[in-house]
PDB file of C-alpha atoms in Angstrom:
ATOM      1  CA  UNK A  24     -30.042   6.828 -18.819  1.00 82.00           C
ATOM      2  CA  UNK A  25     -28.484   9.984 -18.928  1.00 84.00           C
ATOM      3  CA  UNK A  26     -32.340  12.103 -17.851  1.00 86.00           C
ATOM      4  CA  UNK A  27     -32.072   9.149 -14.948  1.00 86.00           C
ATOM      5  CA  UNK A  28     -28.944  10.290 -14.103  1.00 86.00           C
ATOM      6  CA  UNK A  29     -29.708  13.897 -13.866  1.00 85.00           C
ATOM      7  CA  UNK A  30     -32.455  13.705 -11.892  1.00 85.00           C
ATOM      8  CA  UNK A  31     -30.735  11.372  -9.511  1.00 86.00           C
ATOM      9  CA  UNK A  32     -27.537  14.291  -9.063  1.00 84.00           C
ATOM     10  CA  UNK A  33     -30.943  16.934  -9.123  1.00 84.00           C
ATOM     11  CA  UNK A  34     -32.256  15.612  -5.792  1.00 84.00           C
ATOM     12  CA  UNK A  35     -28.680  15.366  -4.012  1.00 81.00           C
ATOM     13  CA  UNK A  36     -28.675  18.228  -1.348  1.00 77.00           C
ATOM     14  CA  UNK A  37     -26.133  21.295  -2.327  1.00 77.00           C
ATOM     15  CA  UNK A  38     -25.422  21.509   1.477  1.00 79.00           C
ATOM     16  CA  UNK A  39     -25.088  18.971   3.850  1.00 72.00           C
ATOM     17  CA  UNK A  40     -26.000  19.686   7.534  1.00 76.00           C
ATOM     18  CA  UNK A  41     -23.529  17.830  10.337  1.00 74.00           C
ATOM     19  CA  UNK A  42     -23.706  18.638  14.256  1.00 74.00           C
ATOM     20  CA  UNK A  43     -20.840  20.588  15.632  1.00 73.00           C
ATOM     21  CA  UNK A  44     -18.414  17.742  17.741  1.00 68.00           C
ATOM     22  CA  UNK A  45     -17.835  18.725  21.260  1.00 66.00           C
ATOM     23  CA  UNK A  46     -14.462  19.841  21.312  1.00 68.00           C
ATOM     24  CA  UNK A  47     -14.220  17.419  24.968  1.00 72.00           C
ATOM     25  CA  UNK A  48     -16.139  14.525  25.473  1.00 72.00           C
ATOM     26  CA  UNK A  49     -19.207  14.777  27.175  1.00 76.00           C
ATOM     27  CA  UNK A  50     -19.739  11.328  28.384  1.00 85.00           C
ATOM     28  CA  UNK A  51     -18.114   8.733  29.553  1.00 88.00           C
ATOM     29  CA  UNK A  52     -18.184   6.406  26.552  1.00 87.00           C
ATOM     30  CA  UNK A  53     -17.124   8.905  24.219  1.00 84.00           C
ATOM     31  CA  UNK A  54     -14.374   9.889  26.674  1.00 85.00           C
ATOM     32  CA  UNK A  55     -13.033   6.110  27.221  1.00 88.00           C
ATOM     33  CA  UNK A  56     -13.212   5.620  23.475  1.00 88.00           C
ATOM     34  CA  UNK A  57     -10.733   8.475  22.644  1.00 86.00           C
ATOM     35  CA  UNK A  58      -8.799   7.280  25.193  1.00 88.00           C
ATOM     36  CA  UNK A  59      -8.436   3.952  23.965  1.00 91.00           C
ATOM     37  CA  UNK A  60      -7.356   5.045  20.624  1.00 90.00           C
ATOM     38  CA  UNK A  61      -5.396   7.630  22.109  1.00 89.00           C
ATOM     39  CA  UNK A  62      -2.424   5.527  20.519  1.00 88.00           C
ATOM     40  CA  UNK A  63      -3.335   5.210  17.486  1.00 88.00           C
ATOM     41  CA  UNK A  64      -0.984   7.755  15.971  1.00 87.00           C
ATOM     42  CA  UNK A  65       2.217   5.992  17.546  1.00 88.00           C
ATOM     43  CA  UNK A  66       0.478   2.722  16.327  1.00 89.00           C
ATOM     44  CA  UNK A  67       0.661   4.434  12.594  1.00 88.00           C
ATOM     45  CA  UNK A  68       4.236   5.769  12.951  1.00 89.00           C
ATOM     46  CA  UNK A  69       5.860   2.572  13.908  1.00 90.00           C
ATOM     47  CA  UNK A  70       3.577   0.642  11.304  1.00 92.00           C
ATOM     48  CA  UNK A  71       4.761   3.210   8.397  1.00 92.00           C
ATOM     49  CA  UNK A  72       8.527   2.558   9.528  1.00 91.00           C
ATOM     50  CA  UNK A  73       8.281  -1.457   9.452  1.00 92.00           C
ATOM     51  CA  UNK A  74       6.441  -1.393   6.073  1.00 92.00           C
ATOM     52  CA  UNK A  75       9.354   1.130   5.022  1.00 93.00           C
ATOM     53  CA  UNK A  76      11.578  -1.392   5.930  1.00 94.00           C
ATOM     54  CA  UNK A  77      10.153  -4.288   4.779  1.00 94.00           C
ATOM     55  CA  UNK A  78       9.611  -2.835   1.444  1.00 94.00           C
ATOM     56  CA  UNK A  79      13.422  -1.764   1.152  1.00 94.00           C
ATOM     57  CA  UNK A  80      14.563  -5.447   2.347  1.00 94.00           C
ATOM     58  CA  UNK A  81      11.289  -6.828  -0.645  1.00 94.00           C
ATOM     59  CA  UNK A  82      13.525  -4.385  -3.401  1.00 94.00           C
ATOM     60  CA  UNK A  83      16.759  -5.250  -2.242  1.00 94.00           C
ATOM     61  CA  UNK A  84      15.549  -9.112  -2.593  1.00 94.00           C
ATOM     62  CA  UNK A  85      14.259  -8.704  -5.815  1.00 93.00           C
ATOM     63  CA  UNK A  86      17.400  -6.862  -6.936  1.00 92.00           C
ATOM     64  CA  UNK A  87      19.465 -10.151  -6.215  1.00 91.00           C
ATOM     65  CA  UNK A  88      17.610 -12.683  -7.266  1.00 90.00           C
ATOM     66  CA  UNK A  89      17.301 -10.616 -10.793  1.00 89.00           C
ATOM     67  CA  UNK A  90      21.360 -10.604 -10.718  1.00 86.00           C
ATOM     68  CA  UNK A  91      21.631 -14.359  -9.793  1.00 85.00           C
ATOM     69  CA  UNK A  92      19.039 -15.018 -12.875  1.00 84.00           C
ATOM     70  CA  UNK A  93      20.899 -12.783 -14.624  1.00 83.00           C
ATOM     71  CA  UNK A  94      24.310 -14.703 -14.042  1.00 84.00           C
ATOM     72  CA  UNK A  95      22.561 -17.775 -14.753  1.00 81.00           C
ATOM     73  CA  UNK A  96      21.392 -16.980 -17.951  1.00 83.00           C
ATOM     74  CA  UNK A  97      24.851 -15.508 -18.727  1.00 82.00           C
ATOM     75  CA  UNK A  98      26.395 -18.897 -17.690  1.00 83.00           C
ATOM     76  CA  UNK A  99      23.845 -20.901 -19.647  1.00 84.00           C
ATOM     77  CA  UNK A 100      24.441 -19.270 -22.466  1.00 84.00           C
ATOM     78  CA  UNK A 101      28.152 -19.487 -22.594  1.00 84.00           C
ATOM     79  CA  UNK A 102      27.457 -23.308 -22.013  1.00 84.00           C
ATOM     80  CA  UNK A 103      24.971 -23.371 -25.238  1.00 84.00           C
ATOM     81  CA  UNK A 104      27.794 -21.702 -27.075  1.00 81.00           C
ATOM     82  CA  UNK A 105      30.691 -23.742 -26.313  1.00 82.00           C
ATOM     83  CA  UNK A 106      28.520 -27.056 -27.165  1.00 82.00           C
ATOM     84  CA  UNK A 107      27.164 -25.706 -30.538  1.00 77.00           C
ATOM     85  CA  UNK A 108      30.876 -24.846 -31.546  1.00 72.00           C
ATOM     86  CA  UNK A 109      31.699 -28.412 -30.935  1.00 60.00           C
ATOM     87  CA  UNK A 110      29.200 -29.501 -33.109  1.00 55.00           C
ATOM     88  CA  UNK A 111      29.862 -27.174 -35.826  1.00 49.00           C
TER      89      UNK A 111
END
């Protein structure tokens, strides 16, 4: 396994070769492609702030339910108390 391996990482190229991107488009797809992502980065902004605030209303929501099952525990078990004493 491992000489299998080895070889395999042997025959990767050291140096990969890419084509230089036009710094403007040169055609009309490319050009009508970049403009309709232009967006995007607003698109990614806006997205980042709703998941902020989602996630802060998610912990805020978890923080109160943990209280109320807190409370009810708290409750329950003053109510297990006072009806073993009578029984004692």
């Amino acid at each position: 396994m491992g000489a299998a391996i080895a070889a395999w990482q042997a025959d990767v190229p050291a140096t990969v070769a890419y084509p230089e991107l036009a710094a403007a488009p040169d055609d009309a797809a490319t050009a009508a492609v970049l403009a309709a992502i232009a967006h995007w980065p607003g698109e990614h902004t806006t997205m980042a702030r709703d998941r902020d605030e989602k996630a802060t209303r998610f912990a805020a929501a978890a923080s109160a339910t943990t209280r109320i099952e807190g409370g009810a525990d708290d409750d329950n078990a003053m109510r297990i108390r006072s009806i073993e004493g009578v029984w004692t």
